[in-house]
PDB file of C-alpha atoms in Angstrom:
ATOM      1  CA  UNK A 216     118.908  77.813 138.954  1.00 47.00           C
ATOM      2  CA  UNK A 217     119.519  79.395 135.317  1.00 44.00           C
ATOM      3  CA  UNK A 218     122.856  77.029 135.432  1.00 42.00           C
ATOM      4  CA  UNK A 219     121.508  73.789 136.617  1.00 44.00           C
ATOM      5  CA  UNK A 220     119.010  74.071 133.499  1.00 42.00           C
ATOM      6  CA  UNK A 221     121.143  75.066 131.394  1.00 40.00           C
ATOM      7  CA  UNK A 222     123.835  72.010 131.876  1.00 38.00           C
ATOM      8  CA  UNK A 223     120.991  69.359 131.373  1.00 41.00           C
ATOM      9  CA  UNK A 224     120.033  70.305 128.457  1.00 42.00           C
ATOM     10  CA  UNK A 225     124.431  69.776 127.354  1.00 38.00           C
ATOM     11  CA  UNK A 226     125.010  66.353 129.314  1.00 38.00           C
ATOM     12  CA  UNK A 227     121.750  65.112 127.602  1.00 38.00           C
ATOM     13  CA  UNK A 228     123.342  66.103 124.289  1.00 41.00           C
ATOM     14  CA  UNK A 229     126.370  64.055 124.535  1.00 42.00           C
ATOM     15  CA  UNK A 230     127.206  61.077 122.600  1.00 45.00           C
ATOM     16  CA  UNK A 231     129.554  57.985 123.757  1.00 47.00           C
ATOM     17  CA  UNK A 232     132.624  57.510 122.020  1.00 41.00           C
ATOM     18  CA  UNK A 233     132.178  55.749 118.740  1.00 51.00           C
ATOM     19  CA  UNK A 234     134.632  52.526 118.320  1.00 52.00           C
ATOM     20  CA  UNK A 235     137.264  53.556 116.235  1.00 58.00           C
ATOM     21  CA  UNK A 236     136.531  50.903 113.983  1.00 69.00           C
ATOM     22  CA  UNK A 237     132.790  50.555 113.693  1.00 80.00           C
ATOM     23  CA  UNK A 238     130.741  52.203 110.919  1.00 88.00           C
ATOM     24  CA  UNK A 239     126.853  51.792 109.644  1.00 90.00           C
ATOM     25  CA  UNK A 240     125.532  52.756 106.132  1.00 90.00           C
ATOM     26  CA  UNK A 241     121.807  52.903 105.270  1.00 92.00           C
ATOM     27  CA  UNK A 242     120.958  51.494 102.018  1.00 90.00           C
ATOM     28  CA  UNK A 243     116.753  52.180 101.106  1.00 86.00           C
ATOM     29  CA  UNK A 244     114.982  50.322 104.272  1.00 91.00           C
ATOM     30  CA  UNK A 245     118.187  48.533 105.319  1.00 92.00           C
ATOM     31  CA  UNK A 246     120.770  49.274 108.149  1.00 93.00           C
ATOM     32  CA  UNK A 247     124.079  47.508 108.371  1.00 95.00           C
ATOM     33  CA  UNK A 248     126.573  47.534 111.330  1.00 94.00           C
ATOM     34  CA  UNK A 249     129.948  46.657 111.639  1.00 94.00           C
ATOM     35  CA  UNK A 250     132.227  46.864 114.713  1.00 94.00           C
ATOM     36  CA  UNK A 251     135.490  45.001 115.884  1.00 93.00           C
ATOM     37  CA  UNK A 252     136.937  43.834 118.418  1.00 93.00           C
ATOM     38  CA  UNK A 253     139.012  44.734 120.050  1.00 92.00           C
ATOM     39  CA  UNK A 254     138.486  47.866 118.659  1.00 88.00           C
ATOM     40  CA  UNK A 255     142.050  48.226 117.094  1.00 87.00           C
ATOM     41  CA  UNK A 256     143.381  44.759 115.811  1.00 92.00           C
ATOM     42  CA  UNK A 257     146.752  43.784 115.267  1.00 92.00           C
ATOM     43  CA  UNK A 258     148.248  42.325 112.480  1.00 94.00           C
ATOM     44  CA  UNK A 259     148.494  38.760 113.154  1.00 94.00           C
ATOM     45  CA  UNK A 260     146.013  38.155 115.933  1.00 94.00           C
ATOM     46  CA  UNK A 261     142.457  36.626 115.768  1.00 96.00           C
ATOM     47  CA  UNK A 262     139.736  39.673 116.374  1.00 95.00           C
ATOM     48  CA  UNK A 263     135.946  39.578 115.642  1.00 96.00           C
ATOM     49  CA  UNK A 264     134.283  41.492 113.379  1.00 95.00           C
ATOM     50  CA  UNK A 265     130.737  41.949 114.167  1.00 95.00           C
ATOM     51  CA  UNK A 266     127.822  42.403 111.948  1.00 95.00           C
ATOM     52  CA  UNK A 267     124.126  43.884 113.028  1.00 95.00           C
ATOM     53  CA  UNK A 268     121.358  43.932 110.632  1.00 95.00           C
ATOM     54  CA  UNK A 269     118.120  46.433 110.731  1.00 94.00           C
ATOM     55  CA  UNK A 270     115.095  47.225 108.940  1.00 94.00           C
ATOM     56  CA  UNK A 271     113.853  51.071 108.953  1.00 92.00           C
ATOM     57  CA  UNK A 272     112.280  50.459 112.137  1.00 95.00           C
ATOM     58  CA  UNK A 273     115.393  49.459 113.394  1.00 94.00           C
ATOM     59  CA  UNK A 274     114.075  45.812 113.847  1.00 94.00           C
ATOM     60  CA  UNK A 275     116.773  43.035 113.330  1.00 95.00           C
ATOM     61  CA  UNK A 276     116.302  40.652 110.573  1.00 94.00           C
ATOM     62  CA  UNK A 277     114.887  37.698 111.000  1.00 94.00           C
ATOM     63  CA  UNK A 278     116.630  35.888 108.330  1.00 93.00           C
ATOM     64  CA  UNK A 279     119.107  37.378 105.266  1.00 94.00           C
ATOM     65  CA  UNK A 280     121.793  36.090 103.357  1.00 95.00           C
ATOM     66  CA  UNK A 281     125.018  38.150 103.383  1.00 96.00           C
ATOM     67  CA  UNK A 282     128.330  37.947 101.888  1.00 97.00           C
ATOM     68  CA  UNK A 283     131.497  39.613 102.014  1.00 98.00           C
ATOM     69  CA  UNK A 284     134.649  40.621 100.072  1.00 98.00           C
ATOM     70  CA  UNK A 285     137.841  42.244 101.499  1.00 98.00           C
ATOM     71  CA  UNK A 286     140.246  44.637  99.433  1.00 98.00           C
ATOM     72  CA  UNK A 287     143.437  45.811 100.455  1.00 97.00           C
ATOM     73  CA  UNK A 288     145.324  48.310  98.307  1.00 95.00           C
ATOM     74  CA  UNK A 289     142.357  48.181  95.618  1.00 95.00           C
ATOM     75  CA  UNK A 290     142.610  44.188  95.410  1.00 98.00           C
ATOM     76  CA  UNK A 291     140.417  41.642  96.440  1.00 98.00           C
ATOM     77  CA  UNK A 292     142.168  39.568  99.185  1.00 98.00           C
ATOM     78  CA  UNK A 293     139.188  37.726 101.237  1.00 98.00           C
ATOM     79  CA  UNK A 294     135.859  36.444 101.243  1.00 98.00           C
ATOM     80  CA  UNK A 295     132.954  35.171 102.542  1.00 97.00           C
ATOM     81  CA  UNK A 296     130.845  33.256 100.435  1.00 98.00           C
ATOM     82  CA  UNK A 297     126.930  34.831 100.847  1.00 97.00           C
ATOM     83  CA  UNK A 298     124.943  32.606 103.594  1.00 97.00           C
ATOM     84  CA  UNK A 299     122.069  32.994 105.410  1.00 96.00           C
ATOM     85  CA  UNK A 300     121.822  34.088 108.552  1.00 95.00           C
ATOM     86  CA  UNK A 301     119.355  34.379 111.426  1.00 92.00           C
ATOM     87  CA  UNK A 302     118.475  36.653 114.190  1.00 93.00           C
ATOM     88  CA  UNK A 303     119.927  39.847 112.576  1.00 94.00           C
ATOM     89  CA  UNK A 304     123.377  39.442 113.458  1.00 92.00           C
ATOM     90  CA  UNK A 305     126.724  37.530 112.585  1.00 95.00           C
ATOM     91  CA  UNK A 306     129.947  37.266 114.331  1.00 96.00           C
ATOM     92  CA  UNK A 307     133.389  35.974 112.552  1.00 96.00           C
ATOM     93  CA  UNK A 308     136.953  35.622 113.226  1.00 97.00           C
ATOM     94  CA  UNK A 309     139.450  37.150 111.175  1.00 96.00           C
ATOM     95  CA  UNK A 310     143.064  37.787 111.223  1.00 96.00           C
ATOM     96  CA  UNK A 311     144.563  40.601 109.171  1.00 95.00           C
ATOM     97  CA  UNK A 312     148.279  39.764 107.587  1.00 95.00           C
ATOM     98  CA  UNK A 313     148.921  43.282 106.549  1.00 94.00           C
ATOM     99  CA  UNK A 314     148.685  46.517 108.841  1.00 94.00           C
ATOM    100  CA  UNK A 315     146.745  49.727 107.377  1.00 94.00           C
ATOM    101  CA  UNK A 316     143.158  50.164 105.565  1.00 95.00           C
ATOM    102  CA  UNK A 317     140.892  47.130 104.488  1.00 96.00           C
ATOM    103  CA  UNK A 318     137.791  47.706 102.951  1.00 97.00           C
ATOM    104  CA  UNK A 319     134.982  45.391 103.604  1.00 96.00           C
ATOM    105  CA  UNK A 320     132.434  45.535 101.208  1.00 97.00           C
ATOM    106  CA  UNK A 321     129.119  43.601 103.021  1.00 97.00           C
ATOM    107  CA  UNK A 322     126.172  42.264 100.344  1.00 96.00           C
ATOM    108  CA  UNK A 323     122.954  41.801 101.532  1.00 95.00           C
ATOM    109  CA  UNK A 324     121.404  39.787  99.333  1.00 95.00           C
ATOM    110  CA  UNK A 325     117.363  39.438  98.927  1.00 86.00           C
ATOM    111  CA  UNK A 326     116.407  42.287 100.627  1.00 87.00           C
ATOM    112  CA  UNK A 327     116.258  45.192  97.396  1.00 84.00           C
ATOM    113  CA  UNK A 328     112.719  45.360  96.095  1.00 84.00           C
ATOM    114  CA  UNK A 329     114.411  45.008  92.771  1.00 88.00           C
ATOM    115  CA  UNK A 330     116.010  41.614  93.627  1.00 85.00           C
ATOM    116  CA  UNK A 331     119.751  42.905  93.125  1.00 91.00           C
ATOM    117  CA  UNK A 332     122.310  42.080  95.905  1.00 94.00           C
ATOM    118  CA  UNK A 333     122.883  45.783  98.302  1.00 93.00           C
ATOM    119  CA  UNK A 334     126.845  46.472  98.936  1.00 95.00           C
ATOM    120  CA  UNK A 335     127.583  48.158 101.961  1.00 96.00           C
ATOM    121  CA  UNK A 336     131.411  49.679 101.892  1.00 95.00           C
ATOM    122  CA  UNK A 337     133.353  49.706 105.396  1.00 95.00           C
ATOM    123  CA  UNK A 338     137.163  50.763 106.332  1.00 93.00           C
ATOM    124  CA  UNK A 339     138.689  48.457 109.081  1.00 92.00           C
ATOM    125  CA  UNK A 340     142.019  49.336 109.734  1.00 91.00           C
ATOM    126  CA  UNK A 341     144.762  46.866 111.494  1.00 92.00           C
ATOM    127  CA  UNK A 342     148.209  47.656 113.159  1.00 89.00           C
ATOM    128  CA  UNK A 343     151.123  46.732 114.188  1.00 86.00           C
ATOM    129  CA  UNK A 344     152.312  46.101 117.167  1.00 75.00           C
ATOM    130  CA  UNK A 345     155.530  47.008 118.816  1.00 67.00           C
ATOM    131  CA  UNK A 346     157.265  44.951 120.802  1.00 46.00           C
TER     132      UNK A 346
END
């Protein structure tokens, strides 16, 4: 009996794998999500990158505008010119040229009480592949 107890309380403990490429940063009252897929892209193939945002009661946004800039190896390679968007979410298509680390850095715009845009940093990596 003392065993069956005691392995609940571990299996209701664990946690599903986290994407490889997925991260979320809390900024004040706001929560943004980003994951990929697939989870590990490949240099020169269309993935999505998917966005989720939340409000501290982890309610999605009804509206908010959001732009984006990518960096690879400290420069500015990509962006995404801030638009609004509805239902707390946005989905895009991208396609990496280089393989290694990319840093997306995600501004929410109109959301800080003190009117100023919110930057969210990310690392997406791409790869690859052989063949």
């Amino acid at each position: 009996m003392f065993l069956a107890v005691s392995m609940i309380g571990l299996i209701s403990e664990a946690e599903a794998h986290p994407l490889f490429n997925s991260g979320e940063e809390w900024i004040g009252d706001h929560r943004v999500q980003i994951a990929t897929l697939p989870e590990i892209p490949a240099v020169d193939e269309e993935i999505q990158v998917l966005f989720q945002i939340v409000d501290a009661d982890f309610q999605e946004l009804d509206q908010f505008t959001m732009g984006i800039r990518i960096f690879y190896d400290g420069e500015q390679i990509d962006a995404v010119m801030p638009k609004m968007y509805q239902n707390g979410h946005m989905e895009m298509d991208y396609i990496f040229e280089m393989s290694g680390n990319h840093v997306f850095r995600v501004d929410l715009y109109d959301v800080a009480d003190d009117g100023q845009p919110l930057t969210y940093t990310f690392n997406i990596s791409s790869q690859n592949t052989f063949g």
